[in-house]
Coordinates of N, CA and C in Angstrom, one line a residue:
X1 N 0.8 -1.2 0.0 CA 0.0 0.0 0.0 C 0.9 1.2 0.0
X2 N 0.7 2.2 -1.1 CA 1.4 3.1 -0.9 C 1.5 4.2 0.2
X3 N 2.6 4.6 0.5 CA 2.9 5.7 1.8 C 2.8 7.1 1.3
X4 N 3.1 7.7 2.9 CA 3.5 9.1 2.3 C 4.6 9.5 1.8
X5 N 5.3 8.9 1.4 CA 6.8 8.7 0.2 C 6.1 8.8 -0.9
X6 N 5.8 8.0 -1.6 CA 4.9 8.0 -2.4 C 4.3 9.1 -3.2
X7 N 3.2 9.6 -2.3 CA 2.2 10.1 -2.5 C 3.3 11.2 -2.9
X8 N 3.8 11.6 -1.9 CA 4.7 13.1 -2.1 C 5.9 13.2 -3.4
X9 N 6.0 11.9 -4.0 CA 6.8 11.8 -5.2 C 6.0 11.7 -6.2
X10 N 4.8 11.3 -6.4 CA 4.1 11.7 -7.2 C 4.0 13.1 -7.7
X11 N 3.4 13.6 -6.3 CA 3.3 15.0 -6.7 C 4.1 15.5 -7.4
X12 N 5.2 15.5 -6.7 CA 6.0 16.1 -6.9 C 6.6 15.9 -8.4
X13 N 6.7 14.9 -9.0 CA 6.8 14.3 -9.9 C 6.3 14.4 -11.1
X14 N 4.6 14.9 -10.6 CA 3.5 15.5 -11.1 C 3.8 16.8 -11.4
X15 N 4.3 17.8 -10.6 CA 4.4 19.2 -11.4 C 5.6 19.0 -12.5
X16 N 6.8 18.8 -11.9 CA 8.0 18.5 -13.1 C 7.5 18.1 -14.8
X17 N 6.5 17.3 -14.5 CA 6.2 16.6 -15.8 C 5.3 17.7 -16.8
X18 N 4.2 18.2 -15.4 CA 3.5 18.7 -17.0 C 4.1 20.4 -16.5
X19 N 5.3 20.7 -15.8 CA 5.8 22.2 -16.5 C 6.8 22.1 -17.6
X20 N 7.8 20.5 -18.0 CA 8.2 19.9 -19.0 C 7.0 20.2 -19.8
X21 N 5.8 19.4 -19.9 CA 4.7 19.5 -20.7 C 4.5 20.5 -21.3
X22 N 4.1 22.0 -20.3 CA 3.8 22.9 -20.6 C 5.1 24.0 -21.6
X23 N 6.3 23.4 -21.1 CA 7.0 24.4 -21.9 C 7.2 23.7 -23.3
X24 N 7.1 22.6 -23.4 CA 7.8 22.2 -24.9 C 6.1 22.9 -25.6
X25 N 5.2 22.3 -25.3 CA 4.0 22.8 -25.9 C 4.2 24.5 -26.4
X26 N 4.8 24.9 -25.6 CA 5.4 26.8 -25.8 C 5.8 26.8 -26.6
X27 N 7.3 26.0 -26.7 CA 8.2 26.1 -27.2 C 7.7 25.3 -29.5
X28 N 6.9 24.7 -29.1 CA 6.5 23.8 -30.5 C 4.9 23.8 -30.3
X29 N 4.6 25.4 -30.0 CA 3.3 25.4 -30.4 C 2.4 25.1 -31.6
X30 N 1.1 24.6 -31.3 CA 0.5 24.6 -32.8 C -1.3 24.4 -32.2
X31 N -2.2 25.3 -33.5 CA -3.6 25.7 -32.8 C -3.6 23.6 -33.2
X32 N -5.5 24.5 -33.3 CA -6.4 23.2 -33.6 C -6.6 22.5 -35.3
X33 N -6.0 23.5 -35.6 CA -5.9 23.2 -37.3 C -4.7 22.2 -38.0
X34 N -3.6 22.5 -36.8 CA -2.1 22.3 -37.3 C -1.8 21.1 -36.9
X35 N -1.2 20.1 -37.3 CA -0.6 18.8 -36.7 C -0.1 18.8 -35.5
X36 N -0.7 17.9 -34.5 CA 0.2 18.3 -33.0 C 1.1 17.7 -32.8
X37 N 2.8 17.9 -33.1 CA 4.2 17.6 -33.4 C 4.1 17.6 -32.1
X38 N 4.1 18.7 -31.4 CA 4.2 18.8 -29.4 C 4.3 17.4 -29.0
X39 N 2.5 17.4 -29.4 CA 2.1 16.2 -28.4 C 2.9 14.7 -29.1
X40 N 3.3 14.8 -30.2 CA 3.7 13.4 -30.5 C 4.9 13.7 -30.1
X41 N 5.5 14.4 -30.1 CA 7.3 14.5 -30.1 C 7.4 14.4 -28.1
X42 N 6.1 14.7 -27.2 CA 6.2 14.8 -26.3 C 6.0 12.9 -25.8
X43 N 5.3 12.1 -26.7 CA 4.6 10.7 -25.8 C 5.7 9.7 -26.5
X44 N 6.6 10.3 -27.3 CA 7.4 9.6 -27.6 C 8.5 9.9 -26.7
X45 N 9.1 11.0 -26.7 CA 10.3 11.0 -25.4 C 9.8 10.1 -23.8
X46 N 8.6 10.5 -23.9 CA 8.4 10.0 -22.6 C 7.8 8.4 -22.8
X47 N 7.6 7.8 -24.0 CA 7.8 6.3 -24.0 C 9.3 5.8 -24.0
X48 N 10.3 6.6 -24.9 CA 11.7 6.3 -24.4 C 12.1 5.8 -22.6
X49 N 11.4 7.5 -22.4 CA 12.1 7.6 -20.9 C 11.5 6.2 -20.2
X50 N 10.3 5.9 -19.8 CA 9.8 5.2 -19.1 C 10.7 3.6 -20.0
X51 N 11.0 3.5 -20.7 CA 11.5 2.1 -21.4 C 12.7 2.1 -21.2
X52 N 13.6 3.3 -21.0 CA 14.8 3.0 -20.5 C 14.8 3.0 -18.6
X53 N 13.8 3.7 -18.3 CA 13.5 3.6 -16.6 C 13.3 1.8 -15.8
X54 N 12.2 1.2 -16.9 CA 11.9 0.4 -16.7 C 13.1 -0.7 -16.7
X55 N 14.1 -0.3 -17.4 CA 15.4 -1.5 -17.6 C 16.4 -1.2 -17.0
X56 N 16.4 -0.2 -16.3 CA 17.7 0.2 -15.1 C 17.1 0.9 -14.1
X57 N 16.7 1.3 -13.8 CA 16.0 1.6 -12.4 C 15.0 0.2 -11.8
X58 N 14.1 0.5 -12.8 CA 13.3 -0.8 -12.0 C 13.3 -2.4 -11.8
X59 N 14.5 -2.4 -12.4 CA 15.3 -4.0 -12.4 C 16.2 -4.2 -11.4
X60 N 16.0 -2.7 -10.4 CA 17.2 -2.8 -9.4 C 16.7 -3.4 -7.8
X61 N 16.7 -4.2 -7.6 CA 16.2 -4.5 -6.1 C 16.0 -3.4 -5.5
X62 N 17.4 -3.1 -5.4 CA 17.6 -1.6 -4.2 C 16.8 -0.6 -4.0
X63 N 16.0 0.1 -6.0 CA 15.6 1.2 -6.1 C 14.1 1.5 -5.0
X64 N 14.1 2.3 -4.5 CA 13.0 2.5 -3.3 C 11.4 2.5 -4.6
X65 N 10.8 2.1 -4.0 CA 9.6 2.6 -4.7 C 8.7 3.7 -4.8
X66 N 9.3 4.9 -3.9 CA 8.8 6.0 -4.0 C 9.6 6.6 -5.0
X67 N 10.2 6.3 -5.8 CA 11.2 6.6 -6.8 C 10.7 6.1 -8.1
X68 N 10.3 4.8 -8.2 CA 10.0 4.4 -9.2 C 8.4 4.8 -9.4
X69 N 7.6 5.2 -8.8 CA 6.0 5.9 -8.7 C 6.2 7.3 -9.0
X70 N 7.2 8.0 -8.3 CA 7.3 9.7 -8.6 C 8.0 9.8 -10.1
X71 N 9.3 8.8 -10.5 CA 9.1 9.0 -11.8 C 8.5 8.3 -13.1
X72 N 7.7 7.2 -12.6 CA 7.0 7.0 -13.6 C 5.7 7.5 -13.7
X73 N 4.7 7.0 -12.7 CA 3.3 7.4 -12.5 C 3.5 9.2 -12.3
X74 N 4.4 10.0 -12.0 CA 4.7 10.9 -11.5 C 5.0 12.0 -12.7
X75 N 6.2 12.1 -12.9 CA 6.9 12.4 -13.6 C 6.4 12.3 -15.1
X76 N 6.5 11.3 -15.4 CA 6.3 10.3 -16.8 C 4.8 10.8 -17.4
X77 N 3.9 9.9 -16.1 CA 3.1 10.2 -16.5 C 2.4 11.6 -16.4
X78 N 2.6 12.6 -16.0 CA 2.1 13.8 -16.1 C 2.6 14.2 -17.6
X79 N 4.1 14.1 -17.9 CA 4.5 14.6 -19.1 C 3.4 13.8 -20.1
X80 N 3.5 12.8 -20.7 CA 2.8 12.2 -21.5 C 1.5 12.3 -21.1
X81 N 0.6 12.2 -21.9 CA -0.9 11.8 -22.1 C -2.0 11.6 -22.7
X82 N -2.3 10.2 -22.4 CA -3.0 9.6 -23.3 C -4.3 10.9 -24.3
X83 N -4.9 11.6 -23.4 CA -6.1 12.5 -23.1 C -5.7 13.4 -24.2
X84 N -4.3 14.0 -24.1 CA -3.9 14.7 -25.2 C -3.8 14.4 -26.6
X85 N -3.6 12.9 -26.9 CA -3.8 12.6 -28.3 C -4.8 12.0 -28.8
X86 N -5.7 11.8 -27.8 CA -7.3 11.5 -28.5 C -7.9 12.8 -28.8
X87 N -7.4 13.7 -27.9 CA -8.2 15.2 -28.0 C -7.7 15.6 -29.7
X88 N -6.6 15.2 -29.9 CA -5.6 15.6 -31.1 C -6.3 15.1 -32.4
X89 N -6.8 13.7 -32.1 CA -7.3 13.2 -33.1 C -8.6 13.3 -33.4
X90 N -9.5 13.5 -32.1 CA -10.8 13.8 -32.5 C -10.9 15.6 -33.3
X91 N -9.5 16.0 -32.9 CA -9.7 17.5 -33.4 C -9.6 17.8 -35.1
X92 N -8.4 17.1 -35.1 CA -8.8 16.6 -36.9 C -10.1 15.6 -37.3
X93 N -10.6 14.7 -36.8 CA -11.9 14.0 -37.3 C -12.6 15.4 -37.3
X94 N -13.1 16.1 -36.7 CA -14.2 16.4 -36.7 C -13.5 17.9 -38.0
X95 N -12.2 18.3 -38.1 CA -12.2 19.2 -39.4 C -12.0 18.3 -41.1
X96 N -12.6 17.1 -40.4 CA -12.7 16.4 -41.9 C -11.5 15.4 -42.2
X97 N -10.3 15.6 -41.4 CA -9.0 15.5 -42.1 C -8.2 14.4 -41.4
X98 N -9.4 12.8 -42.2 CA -9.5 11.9 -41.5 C -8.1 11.8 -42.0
X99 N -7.2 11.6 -42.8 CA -5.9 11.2 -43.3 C -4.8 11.6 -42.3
X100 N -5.0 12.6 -41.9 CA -3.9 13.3 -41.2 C -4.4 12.8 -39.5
X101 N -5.3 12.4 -39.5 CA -5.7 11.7 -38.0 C -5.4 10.6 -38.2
X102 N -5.6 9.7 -38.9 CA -4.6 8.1 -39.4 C -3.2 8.4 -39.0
X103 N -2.4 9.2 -40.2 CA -1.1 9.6 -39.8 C -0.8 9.7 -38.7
X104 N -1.3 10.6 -37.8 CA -0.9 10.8 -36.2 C -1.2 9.9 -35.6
X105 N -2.0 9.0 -35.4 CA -2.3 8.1 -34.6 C -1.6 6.8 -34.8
X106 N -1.4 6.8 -36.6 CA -0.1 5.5 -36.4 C 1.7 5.8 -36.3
X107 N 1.5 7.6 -36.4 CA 3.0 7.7 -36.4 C 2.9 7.4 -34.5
X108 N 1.7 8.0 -33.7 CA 2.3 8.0 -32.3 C 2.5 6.6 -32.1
X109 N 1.5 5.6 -32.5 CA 1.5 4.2 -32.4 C 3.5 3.5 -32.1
X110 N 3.4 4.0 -33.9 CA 4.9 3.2 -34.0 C 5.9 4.0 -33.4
X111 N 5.9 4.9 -33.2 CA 7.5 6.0 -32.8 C 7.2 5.6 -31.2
X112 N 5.7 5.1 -31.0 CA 5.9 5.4 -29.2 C 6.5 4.0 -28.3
X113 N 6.1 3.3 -29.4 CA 6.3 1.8 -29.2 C 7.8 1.4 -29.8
X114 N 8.2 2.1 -30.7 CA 9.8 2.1 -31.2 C 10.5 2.7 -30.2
X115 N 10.2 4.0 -29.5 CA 10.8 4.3 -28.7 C 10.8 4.0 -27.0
X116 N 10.0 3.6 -26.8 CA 9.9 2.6 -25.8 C 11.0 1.1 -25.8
X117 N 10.9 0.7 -27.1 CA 11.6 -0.5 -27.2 C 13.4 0.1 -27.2
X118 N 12.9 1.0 -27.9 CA 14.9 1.3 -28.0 C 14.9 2.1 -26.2
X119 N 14.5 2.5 -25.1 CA 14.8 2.6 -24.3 C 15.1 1.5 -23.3
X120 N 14.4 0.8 -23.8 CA 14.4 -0.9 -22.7 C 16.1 -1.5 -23.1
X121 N 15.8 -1.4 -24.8 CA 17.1 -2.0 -25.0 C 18.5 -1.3 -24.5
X122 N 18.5 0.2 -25.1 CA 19.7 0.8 -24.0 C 19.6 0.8 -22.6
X123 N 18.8 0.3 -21.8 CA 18.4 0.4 -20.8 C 19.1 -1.0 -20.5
X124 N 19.2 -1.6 -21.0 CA 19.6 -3.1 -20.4 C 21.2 -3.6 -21.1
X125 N 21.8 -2.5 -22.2 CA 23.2 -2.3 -22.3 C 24.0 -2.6 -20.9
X126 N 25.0 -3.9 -21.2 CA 25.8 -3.6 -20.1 C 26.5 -2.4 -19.8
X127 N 27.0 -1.9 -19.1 CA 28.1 -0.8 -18.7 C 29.6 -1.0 -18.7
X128 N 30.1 0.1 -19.8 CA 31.1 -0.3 -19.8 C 32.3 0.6 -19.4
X129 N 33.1 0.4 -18.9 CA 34.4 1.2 -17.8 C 34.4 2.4 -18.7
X130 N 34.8 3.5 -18.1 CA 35.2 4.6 -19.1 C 36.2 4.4 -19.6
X131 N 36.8 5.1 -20.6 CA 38.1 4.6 -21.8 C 39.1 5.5 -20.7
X132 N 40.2 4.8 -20.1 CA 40.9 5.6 -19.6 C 42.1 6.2 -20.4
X133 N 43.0 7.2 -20.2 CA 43.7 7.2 -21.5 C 45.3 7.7 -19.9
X134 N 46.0 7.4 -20.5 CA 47.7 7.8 -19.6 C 48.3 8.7 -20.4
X135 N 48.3 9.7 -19.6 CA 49.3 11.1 -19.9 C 50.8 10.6 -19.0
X136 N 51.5 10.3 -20.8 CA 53.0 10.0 -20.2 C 53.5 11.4 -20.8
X137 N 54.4 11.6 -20.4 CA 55.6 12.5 -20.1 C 56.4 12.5 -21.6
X138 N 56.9 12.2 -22.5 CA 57.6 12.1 -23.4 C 59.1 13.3 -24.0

Protein backbone atom coordinates (compact mmCIF):
# COMPACT_ATOMS: atom_id res chain seq x y z
CA UNK A 1 0.00 0.00 0.00
CA UNK A 2 1.41 3.14 -0.90
CA UNK A 3 2.86 5.71 1.76
CA UNK A 4 3.46 9.13 2.32
CA UNK A 5 6.80 8.66 0.19
CA UNK A 6 4.89 8.02 -2.39
CA UNK A 7 2.24 10.07 -2.50
CA UNK A 8 4.72 13.11 -2.07
CA UNK A 9 6.76 11.82 -5.17
CA UNK A 10 4.08 11.70 -7.18
CA UNK A 11 3.27 14.97 -6.70
CA UNK A 12 6.04 16.14 -6.90
CA UNK A 13 6.80 14.28 -9.92
CA UNK A 14 3.51 15.54 -11.06
CA UNK A 15 4.36 19.17 -11.38
CA UNK A 16 8.05 18.51 -13.08
CA UNK A 17 6.21 16.60 -15.79
CA UNK A 18 3.53 18.75 -17.00
CA UNK A 19 5.79 22.19 -16.46
CA UNK A 20 8.20 19.90 -19.02
CA UNK A 21 4.73 19.49 -20.69
CA UNK A 22 3.77 22.93 -20.58
CA UNK A 23 6.99 24.37 -21.90
CA UNK A 24 7.85 22.23 -24.87
CA UNK A 25 3.97 22.79 -25.86
CA UNK A 26 5.39 26.82 -25.76
CA UNK A 27 8.15 26.12 -27.23
CA UNK A 28 6.54 23.85 -30.50
CA UNK A 29 3.28 25.45 -30.39
CA UNK A 30 0.55 24.56 -32.76
CA UNK A 31 -3.56 25.67 -32.75
CA UNK A 32 -6.43 23.23 -33.57
CA UNK A 33 -5.87 23.20 -37.28
CA UNK A 34 -2.09 22.25 -37.29
CA UNK A 35 -0.62 18.77 -36.69
CA UNK A 36 0.17 18.33 -32.97
CA UNK A 37 4.18 17.57 -33.37
CA UNK A 38 4.23 18.76 -29.41
CA UNK A 39 2.11 16.22 -28.41
CA UNK A 40 3.74 13.43 -30.53
CA UNK A 41 7.30 14.51 -30.09
CA UNK A 42 6.22 14.78 -26.26
CA UNK A 43 4.56 10.67 -25.81
CA UNK A 44 7.42 9.62 -27.56
CA UNK A 45 10.32 11.00 -25.38
CA UNK A 46 8.37 10.04 -22.62
CA UNK A 47 7.79 6.31 -23.96
CA UNK A 48 11.72 6.32 -24.41
CA UNK A 49 12.05 7.59 -20.90
CA UNK A 50 9.77 5.21 -19.11
CA UNK A 51 11.47 2.09 -21.39
CA UNK A 52 14.81 3.03 -20.46
CA UNK A 53 13.52 3.57 -16.57
CA UNK A 54 11.93 0.38 -16.66
CA UNK A 55 15.36 -1.48 -17.56
CA UNK A 56 17.73 0.22 -15.07
CA UNK A 57 16.00 1.62 -12.37
CA UNK A 58 13.25 -0.77 -11.99
CA UNK A 59 15.30 -3.98 -12.41
CA UNK A 60 17.21 -2.85 -9.41
CA UNK A 61 16.24 -4.52 -6.07
CA UNK A 62 17.56 -1.61 -4.18
CA UNK A 63 15.57 1.24 -6.08
CA UNK A 64 12.99 2.51 -3.30
CA UNK A 65 9.55 2.61 -4.71
CA UNK A 66 8.80 6.03 -4.00
CA UNK A 67 11.20 6.65 -6.77
CA UNK A 68 9.99 4.35 -9.18
CA UNK A 69 6.04 5.90 -8.68
CA UNK A 70 7.31 9.67 -8.62
CA UNK A 71 9.08 8.99 -11.81
CA UNK A 72 6.98 6.98 -13.61
CA UNK A 73 3.33 7.42 -12.50
CA UNK A 74 4.75 10.87 -11.54
CA UNK A 75 6.85 12.45 -13.63
CA UNK A 76 6.26 10.31 -16.79
CA UNK A 77 3.06 10.16 -16.55
CA UNK A 78 2.14 13.76 -16.07
CA UNK A 79 4.45 14.64 -19.06
CA UNK A 80 2.78 12.21 -21.48
CA UNK A 81 -0.87 11.80 -22.11
CA UNK A 82 -3.02 9.63 -23.33
CA UNK A 83 -6.08 12.51 -23.14
CA UNK A 84 -3.92 14.73 -25.18
CA UNK A 85 -3.84 12.63 -28.26
CA UNK A 86 -7.34 11.54 -28.50
CA UNK A 87 -8.21 15.21 -28.00
CA UNK A 88 -5.59 15.59 -31.09
CA UNK A 89 -7.26 13.17 -33.09
CA UNK A 90 -10.76 13.84 -32.48
CA UNK A 91 -9.72 17.54 -33.38
CA UNK A 92 -8.76 16.56 -36.88
CA UNK A 93 -11.91 13.99 -37.27
CA UNK A 94 -14.20 16.43 -36.68
CA UNK A 95 -12.19 19.17 -39.39
CA UNK A 96 -12.73 16.37 -41.91
CA UNK A 97 -9.04 15.52 -42.08
CA UNK A 98 -9.54 11.91 -41.45
CA UNK A 99 -5.94 11.24 -43.33
CA UNK A 100 -3.93 13.26 -41.21
CA UNK A 101 -5.70 11.73 -38.00
CA UNK A 102 -4.61 8.07 -39.42
CA UNK A 103 -1.12 9.57 -39.82
CA UNK A 104 -0.91 10.84 -36.23
CA UNK A 105 -2.26 8.06 -34.61
CA UNK A 106 -0.13 5.54 -36.39
CA UNK A 107 2.97 7.65 -36.37
CA UNK A 108 2.33 7.99 -32.33
CA UNK A 109 1.49 4.16 -32.36
CA UNK A 110 4.88 3.20 -33.97
CA UNK A 111 7.52 5.99 -32.77
CA UNK A 112 5.91 5.45 -29.17
CA UNK A 113 6.28 1.76 -29.20
CA UNK A 114 9.83 2.05 -31.18
CA UNK A 115 10.83 4.34 -28.75
CA UNK A 116 9.89 2.56 -25.84
CA UNK A 117 11.61 -0.48 -27.17
CA UNK A 118 14.88 1.33 -27.96
CA UNK A 119 14.76 2.63 -24.33
CA UNK A 120 14.37 -0.87 -22.72
CA UNK A 121 17.12 -1.96 -25.04
CA UNK A 122 19.70 0.77 -24.04
CA UNK A 123 18.36 0.35 -20.77
CA UNK A 124 19.55 -3.07 -20.41
CA UNK A 125 23.17 -2.34 -22.29
CA UNK A 126 25.75 -3.60 -20.12
CA UNK A 127 28.07 -0.76 -18.69
CA UNK A 128 31.09 -0.31 -19.82
CA UNK A 129 34.42 1.19 -17.85
CA UNK A 130 35.16 4.63 -19.14
CA UNK A 131 38.14 4.64 -21.83
CA UNK A 132 40.92 5.55 -19.60
CA UNK A 133 43.67 7.19 -21.47
CA UNK A 134 47.70 7.77 -19.57
CA UNK A 135 49.30 11.14 -19.94
CA UNK A 136 53.04 9.98 -20.16
CA UNK A 137 55.56 12.48 -20.07
CA UNK A 138 57.61 12.13 -23.37
Amino acid sequence: MPGWREAVAVVAGGVVGTGLRLTLDTVIPHGDADFPLSTLLINVVGSFALGALVATLWRRSNTPNWLKVGLGSGLIGSFTTFSALIVSLLSEAQRGAWMLAVLYLALSLVLGLGAALLGLSLGRRPRQAPLEIDMVDE
